[in-house]
Every structure is written in structure tokens, then in C-alpha cells.
Coordinates of C-alpha atoms in Angstrom, one line a residue:
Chain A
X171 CA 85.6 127.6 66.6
X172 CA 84.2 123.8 68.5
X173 CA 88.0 122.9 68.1
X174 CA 89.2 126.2 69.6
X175 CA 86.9 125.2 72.7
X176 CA 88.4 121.9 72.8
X177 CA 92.2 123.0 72.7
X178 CA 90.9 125.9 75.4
X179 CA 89.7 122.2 77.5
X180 CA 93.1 120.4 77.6
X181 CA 95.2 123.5 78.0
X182 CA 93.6 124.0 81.5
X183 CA 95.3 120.6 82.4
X184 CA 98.6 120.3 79.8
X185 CA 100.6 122.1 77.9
X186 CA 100.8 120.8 73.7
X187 CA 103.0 121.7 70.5
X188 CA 100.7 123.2 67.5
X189 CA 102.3 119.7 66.4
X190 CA 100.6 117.3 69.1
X191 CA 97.1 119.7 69.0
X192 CA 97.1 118.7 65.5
X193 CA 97.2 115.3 66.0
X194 CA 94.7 115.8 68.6
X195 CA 92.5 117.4 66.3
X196 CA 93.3 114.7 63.6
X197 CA 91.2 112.2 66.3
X198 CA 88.2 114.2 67.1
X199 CA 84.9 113.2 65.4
X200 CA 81.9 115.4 65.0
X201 CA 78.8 115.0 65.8
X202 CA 75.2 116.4 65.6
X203 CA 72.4 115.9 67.4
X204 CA 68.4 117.2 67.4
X205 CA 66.9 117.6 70.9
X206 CA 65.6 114.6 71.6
X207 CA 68.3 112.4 69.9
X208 CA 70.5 110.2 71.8
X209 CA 74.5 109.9 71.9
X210 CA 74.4 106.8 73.2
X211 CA 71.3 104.0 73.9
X212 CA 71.4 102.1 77.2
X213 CA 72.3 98.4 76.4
X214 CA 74.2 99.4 73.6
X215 CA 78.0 99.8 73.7
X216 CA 79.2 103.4 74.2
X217 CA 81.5 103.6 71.2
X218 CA 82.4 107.9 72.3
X219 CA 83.3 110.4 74.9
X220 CA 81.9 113.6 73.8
X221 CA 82.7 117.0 74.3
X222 CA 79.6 119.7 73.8
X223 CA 80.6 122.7 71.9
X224 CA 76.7 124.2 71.8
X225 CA 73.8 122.8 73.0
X226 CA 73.3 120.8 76.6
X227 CA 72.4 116.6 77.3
X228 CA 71.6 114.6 79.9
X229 CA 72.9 110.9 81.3
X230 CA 70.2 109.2 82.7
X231 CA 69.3 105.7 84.2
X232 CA 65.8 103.8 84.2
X233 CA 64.9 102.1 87.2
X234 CA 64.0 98.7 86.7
X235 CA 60.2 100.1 88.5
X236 CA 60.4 102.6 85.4
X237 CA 61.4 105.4 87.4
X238 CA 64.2 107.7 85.9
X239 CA 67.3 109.4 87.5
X240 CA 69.3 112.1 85.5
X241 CA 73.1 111.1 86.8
X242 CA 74.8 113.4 85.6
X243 CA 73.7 117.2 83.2
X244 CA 76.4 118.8 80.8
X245 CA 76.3 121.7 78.8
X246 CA 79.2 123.5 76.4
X247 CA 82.3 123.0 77.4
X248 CA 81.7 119.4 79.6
X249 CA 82.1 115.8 78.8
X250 CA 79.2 113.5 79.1
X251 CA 78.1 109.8 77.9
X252 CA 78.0 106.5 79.5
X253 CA 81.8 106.8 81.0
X254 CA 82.0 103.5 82.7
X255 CA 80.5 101.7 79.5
X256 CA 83.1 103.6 77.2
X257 CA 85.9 103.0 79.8
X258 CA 85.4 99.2 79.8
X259 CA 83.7 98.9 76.0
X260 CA 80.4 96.9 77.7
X261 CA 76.8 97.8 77.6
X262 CA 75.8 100.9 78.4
X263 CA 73.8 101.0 81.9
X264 CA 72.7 104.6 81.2
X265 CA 71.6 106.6 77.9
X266 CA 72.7 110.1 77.1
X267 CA 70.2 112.3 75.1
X268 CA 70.5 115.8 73.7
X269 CA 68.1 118.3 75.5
X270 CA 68.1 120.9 72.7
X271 CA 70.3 121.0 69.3
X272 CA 73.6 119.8 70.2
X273 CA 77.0 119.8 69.0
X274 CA 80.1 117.4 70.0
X275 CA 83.8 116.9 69.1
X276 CA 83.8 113.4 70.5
X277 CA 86.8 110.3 70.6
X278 CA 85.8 106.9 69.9
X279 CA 87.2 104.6 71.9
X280 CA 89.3 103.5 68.8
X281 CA 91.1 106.7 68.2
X282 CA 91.7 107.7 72.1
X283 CA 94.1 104.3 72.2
X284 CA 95.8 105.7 69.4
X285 CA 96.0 109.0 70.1
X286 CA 97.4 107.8 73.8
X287 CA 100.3 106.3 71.4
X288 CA 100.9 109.1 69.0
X289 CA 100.5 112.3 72.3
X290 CA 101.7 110.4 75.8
X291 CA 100.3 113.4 77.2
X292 CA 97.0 113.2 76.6
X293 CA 97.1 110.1 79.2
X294 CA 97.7 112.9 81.9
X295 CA 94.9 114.8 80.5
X296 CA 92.4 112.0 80.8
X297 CA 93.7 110.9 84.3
X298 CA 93.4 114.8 85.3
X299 CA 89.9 115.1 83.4
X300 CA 88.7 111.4 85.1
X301 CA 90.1 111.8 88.9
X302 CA 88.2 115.1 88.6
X303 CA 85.0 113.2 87.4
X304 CA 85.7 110.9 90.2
X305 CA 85.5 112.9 92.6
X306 CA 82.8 115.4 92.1
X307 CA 80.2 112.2 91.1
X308 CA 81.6 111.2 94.7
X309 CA 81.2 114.5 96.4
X310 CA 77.6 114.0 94.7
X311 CA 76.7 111.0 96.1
X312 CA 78.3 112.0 99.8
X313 CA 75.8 114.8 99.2
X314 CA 72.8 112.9 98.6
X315 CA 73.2 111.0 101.7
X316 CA 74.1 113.8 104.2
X317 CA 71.8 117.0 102.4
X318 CA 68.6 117.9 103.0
X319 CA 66.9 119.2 99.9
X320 CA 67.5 122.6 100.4
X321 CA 71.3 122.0 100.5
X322 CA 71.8 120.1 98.1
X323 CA 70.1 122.7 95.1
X324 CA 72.0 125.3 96.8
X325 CA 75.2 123.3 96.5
X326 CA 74.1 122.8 93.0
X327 CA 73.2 126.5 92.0
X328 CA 76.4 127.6 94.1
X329 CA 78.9 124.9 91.9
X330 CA 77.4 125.0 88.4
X331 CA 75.3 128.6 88.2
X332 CA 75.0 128.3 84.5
X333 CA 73.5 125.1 84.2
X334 CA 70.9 126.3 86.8
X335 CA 70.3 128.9 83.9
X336 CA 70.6 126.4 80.4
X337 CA 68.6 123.1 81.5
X338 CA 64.7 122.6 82.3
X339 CA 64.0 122.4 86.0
X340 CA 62.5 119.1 85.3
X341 CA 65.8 117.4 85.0
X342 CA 67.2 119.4 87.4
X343 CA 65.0 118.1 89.9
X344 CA 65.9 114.8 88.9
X345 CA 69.7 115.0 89.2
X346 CA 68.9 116.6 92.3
X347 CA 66.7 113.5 93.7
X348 CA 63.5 115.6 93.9
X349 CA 60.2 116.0 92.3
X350 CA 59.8 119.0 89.8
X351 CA 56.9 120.5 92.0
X352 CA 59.1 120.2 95.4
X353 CA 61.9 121.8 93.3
X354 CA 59.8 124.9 92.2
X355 CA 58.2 125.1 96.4
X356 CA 61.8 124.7 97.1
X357 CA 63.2 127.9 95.0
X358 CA 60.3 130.2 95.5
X359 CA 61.4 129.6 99.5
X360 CA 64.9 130.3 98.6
X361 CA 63.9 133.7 96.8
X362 CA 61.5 135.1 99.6
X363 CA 64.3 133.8 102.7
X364 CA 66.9 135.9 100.2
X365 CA 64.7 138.9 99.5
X366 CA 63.8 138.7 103.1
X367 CA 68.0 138.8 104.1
X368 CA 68.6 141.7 101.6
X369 CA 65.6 143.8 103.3
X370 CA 67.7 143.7 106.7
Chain B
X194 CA 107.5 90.3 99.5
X195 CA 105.2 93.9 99.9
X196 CA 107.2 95.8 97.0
X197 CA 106.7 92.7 95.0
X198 CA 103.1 92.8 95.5
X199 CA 102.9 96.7 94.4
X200 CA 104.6 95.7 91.3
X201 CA 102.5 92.8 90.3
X202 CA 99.9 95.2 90.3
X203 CA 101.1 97.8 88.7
X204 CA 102.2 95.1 86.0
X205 CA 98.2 94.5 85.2
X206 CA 98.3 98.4 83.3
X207 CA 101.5 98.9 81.8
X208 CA 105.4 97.5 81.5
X209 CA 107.9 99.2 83.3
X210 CA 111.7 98.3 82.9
X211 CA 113.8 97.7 86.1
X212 CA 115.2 101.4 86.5
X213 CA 111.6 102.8 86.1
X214 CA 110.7 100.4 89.1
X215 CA 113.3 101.1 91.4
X216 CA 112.3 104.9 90.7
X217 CA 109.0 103.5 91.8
X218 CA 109.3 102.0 94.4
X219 CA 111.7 104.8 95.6
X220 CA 108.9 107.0 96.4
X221 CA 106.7 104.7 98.2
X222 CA 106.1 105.2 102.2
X223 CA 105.3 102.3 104.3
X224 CA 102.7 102.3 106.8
X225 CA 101.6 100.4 109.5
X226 CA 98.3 100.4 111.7
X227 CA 97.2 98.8 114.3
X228 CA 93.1 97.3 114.3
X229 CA 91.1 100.0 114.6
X230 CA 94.1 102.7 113.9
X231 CA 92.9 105.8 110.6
X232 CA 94.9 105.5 107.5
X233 CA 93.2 109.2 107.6
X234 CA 90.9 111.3 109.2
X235 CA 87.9 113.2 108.2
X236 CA 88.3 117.3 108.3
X237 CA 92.1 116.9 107.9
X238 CA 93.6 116.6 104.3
X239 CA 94.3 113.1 103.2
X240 CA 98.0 112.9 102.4
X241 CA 98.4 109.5 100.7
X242 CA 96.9 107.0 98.1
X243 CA 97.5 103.5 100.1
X244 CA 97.9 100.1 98.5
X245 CA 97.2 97.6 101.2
X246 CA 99.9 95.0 101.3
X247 CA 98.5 92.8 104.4
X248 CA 95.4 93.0 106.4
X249 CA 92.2 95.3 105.7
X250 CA 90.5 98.6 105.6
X251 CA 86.9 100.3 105.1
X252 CA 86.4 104.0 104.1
X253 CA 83.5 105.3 105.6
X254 CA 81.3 108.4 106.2
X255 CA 79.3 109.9 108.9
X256 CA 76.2 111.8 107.9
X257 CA 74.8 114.9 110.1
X258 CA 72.5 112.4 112.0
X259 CA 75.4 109.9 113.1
X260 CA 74.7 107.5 110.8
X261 CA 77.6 105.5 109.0
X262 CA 78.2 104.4 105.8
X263 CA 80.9 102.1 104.5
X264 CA 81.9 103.9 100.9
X265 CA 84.8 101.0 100.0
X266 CA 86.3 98.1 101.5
X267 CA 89.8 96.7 100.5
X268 CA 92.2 93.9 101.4
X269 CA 95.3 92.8 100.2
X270 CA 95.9 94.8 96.5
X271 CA 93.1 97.1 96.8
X272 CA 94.1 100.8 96.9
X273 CA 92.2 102.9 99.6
X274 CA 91.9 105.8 101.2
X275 CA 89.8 109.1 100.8
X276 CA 90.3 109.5 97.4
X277 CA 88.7 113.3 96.9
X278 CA 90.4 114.7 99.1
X279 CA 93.4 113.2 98.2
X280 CA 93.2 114.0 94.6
X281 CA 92.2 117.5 95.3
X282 CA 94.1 118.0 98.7
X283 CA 91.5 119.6 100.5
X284 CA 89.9 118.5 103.7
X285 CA 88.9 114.9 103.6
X286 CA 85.1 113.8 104.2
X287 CA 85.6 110.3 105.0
X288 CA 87.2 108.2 107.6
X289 CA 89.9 105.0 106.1
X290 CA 90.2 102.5 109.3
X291 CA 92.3 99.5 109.3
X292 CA 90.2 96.7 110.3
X293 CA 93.1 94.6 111.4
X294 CA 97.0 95.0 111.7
X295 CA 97.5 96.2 108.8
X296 CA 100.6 97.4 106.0
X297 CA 100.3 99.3 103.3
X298 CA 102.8 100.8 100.7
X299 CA 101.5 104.3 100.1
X300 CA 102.5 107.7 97.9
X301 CA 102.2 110.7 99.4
X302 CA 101.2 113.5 97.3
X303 CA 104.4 115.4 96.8
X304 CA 106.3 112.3 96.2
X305 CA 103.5 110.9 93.5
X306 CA 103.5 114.5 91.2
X307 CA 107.6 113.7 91.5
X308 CA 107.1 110.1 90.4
X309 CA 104.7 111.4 87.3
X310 CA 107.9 113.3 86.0
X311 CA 110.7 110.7 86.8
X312 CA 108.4 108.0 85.2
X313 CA 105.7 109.4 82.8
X314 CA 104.1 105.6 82.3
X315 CA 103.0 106.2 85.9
X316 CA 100.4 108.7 84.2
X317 CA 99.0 105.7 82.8
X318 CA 98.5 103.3 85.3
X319 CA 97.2 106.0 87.4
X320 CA 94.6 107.2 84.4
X321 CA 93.6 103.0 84.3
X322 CA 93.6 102.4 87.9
X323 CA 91.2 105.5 88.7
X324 CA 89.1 104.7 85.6
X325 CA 88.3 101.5 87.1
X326 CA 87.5 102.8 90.6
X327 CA 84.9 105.4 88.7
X328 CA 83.8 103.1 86.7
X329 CA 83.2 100.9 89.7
X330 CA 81.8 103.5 92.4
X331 CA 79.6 104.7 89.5
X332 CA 78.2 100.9 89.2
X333 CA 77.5 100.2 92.9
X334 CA 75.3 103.7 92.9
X335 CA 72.9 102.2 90.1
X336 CA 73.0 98.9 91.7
X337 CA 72.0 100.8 95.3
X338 CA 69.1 102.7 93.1
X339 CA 68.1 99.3 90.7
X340 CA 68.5 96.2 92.9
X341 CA 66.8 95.0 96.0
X342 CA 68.7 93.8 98.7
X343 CA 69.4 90.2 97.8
X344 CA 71.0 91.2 94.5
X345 CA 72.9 93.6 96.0
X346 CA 74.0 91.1 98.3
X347 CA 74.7 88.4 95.8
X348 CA 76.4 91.3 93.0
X349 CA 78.8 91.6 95.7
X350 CA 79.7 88.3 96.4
X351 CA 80.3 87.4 93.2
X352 CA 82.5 89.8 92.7
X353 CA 84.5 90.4 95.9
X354 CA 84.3 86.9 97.1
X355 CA 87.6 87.0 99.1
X356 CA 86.0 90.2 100.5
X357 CA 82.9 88.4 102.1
X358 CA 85.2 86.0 103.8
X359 CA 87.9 88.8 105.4
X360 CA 86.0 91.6 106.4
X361 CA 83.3 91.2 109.5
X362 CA 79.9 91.4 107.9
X363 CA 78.3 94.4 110.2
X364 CA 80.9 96.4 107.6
X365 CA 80.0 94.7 104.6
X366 CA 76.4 95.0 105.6
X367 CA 76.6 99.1 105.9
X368 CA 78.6 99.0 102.4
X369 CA 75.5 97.2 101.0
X370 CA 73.0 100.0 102.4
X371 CA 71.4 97.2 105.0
X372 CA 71.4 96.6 108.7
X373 CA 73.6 93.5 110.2
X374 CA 70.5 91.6 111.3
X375 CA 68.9 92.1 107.8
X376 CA 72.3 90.9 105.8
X377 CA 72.2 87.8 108.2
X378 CA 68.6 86.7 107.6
X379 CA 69.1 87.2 104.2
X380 CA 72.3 85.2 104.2
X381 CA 70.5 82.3 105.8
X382 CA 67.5 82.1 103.0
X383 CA 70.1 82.5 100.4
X384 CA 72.1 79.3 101.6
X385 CA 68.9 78.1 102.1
X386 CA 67.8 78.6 98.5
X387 CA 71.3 77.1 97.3
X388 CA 70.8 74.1 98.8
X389 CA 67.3 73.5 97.5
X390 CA 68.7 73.9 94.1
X391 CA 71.5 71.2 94.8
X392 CA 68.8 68.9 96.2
X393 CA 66.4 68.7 93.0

């Protein structure tokens, strides 16, 4: 049930008639994506926020030098895509790209301002859903600056265990500011400092 | 005029009608600080969202090492403050100084969930204004990771101009991610540069 999922989503922040989930519904697009695919292309208006039923992506930016960073990692049940390009309908800084088969209910940009008019309480929703955004991408960035390594993938693991499970270590590392091989040193550390605790 | 200045700004998201401003402005607090005086304090929760009517502010953190770092600036109409912690009213991370006398109008966070049920547009302006901010934050991050210094420097001014001419530059320098001396030098070539350009 993807809409069931979604419904589940906005009832963690407000409370709808069947009426006004219908119309919510009504809004939703869906969309389909191989691994691989992208929902939205850097340089390229970001026409949808998306919602993953199945399936995980990452938003990522490209260095002018070439080199990548993974900004931000979703997987069922989060919303990902180039927010701030969405948000103010300009180019897209970042891309967003399906790391497996992936599902999404998504709104386009279109029907959100509609559907802002039709259910005035989807605008508490979004400002919920967005200040929350806000301030874990802040939180990240705080983190980045004042963690060591070490911290910051236990911070990670700690905060979003099942995404530490779903997405290749590889863009892990990434979102994390690290190199894949310091990431695997890092872990194997982790496990023998734990083993060593539980020993005691 | 401060409660003019509040409304003028609220009048860039949405249209309120004269009842719904009075309920508005109802619930602001004003505050005043003296130069150097915290609009809030790290490690304690921050209790209000500040919208500076006269003088300035910067919001900044201090990593493990001692190290600072300006997060955000703001002058007259900018909204400040740690807003994390104020969103999620738990301990804040960051430090909001006034950089001058300064006033502000400010909600507190018991009087601002009030407000959202007296005046459910407020939802709105609130969902826009925070949008932006992410939107905003989230650009200055790529820009930290993408540009060198110059265009940092230059991205900035051409955006915040009034900003470069209020605020002393050894802040503006630590929001840009550079050291005073280097900002200055850099400042010098730039002018430098301009004038060539007006010579040929």
C-alpha cells in the first residue's frame, strides 16, 4: 500500500478527514525508477519532491575538481531531491539518482501550490517536514566541522541504523566526508573496541 | 516604526487582514541587547525566533579545539537566532551575539504554537520563511565545498551587500571560512582588479 506509507508520513505531523487524504492522494504522482536512473539531473529544474515507498537514492553534488559528495541518503519512508532547486523552481545544484529499483509517490511543484489551496493543512505539514530538514542538514554540517571521523559514523549509525544496513558503504563514506577504505579501517576498529567492551 | 517593520516582512509571504495582525503582533516580545550581549547561549535551550528591528547579530559556533565559526549574520529584517534548537527546543549548539545595540521583535515558543492556532496563515509564512533559510544554508555549504575563496567572497557581496558594509569584516571573514588577514588581501586585489577593468 505506497499510499498507506504516505498517509502513515503526514499523520506523524497532522491530523486529516478521509476527505482531505483523498485530495491529498488526488496530488501525488508515481514514479519508477531502475538503479542507476535519476529523479532529477543537476542543471535541470527539479520539477518533484519525492517520497520513497521501496527502494533507496542518493543526492549528490560534483565538485567543480570532479570530486563528488553525497549530501544527503534516503531510503523508504524519506523525502529526497534537489530541495532548494524545487523550493525556488531554479536549476538544480545537485542530482538525485536511484541506488537500486526505486519507487516514489512524488508532488510536482504544480500540484503542492494547489493542494496548499484545496488542504490549508498540508502547509503545517511541509513547514513541520522542512524545519525538521533544516535542522538535521544543520546538525550535519555542525558535525562535520567539530567530529572526528569516528564520531561522526557513530552519530550516523546511532541516528539512522537502518540506512547503515540498506546503502553501499561507498556512499556512506561519502555523506560521511571520508574515503571508502578509511570507512571500512574505521568500522573494523569500532567492532574489535566493542567486542573488546563486551569481554569486560 | 519596529512592528511596522515585522509586518512589511511578513507582507512579502502572505496577506493578513488587520485583526489577524494585531493577533500578530500580540504575541511578539521585544528585546533589547547591548554590543556584545547573547540573544542566546549555547547548552541552554533557545527560547525565541528574533527578527532584528535595529542593529546586528552573528550566530556562531565553537568547535572542540576553540575554533569559531560565524554560521549566519543578520541586520535589520533578518531573522536570527539558533534555529535547531529553537525548532526542536532542546539544548542550543550555537552562540547569537548582538554586534551592536541592538532590538529585535521576537516569538517565544509557547506564544508562536498559540499564534499558529489564532492565525493559521502564520503556518505559511513560517513554511516560506524557513524554506528560504534551508534553501539558503544548503547553498552557502556547496559554495564552501565548490568555490575558492574569491568567489566566496564576491557570492557574498553580491548578495548581502548591505551586510559587507554593517558588520566588521573579522566576522564576515569567519562566515566565509577565511582568516581576517586573508579576506583583506583579497579585498585589496579585488578592488584592484575592478579598477583595471574601469581603466581599459
Amino acid at each position: 500500500m505506497p499510499h498507506q506509507l504516505l498517509l502513515d508520513n503526514i499523520r506523524n505531523f497532522i491530523q486529516l478527514t478521509q476527505e482531505e487524504e483523498e485530495l491529498v492522494l488526488d496530488r501525488t504522482t508515481p514514479r519508477e525508477f531502475k538503479r542507476g536512473e535519476f529523479l532529477n539531473n543537476e542543471g535541470e529544474v527539479n520539477r518533484f519532491t519525492n517520497f520513497i515507498i521501496k527502494g533507496s537514492a542518493r543526492v549528490y553534488y560534483i565538485e567543480p575538481s570532479g570530486h563528488e559528495h553525497v549530501v544527503q541518503l534516503g531510503i523508504s519512508k524519506w523525502w529526497v531531491g534537489d530541495f532548494p532547486s524545487f523550493i525556488t523552481q531554479t536549476k538544480a545544484s545537485m542530482y538525485t539518482q536511484a541506488l537500486e529499483p526505486t519507487e516514489v509517490l512524488a508532488f510536482s511543484y504544480e500540484n503542492l501550490q494547489v493542494l496548499y489551496h484545496e488542504v490549508p493543512k498540508m502547509e503545517r505539514f511541509f513547514r513541520l517536514l522542512i524545519q525538521r530538514a533544516y535542522a538535521s542538514f544543520h546538525r550535519r554540517v555542525l558535525e562535520a566541522l567539530g567530529m572526528d571521523a569516528e564520531q561522526r559514523y557513530l552519530a550516523f549509525r546511532n541516528v539512522y541504523p537502518e540506512m547503515d544496513m540498506q546503502i553501499p558503504q561507498k556512499h556512506i563514506a561519502s555523506y560521511l566526508g571520508m574515503s571508502p577504505e578509511f570507512l571500512s579501517t574505521l568500522k573494523r576498529r569500532i567492532v574489535d573496541k566493542e567486542r573488546g567492551r563486551v569481554r569486560k
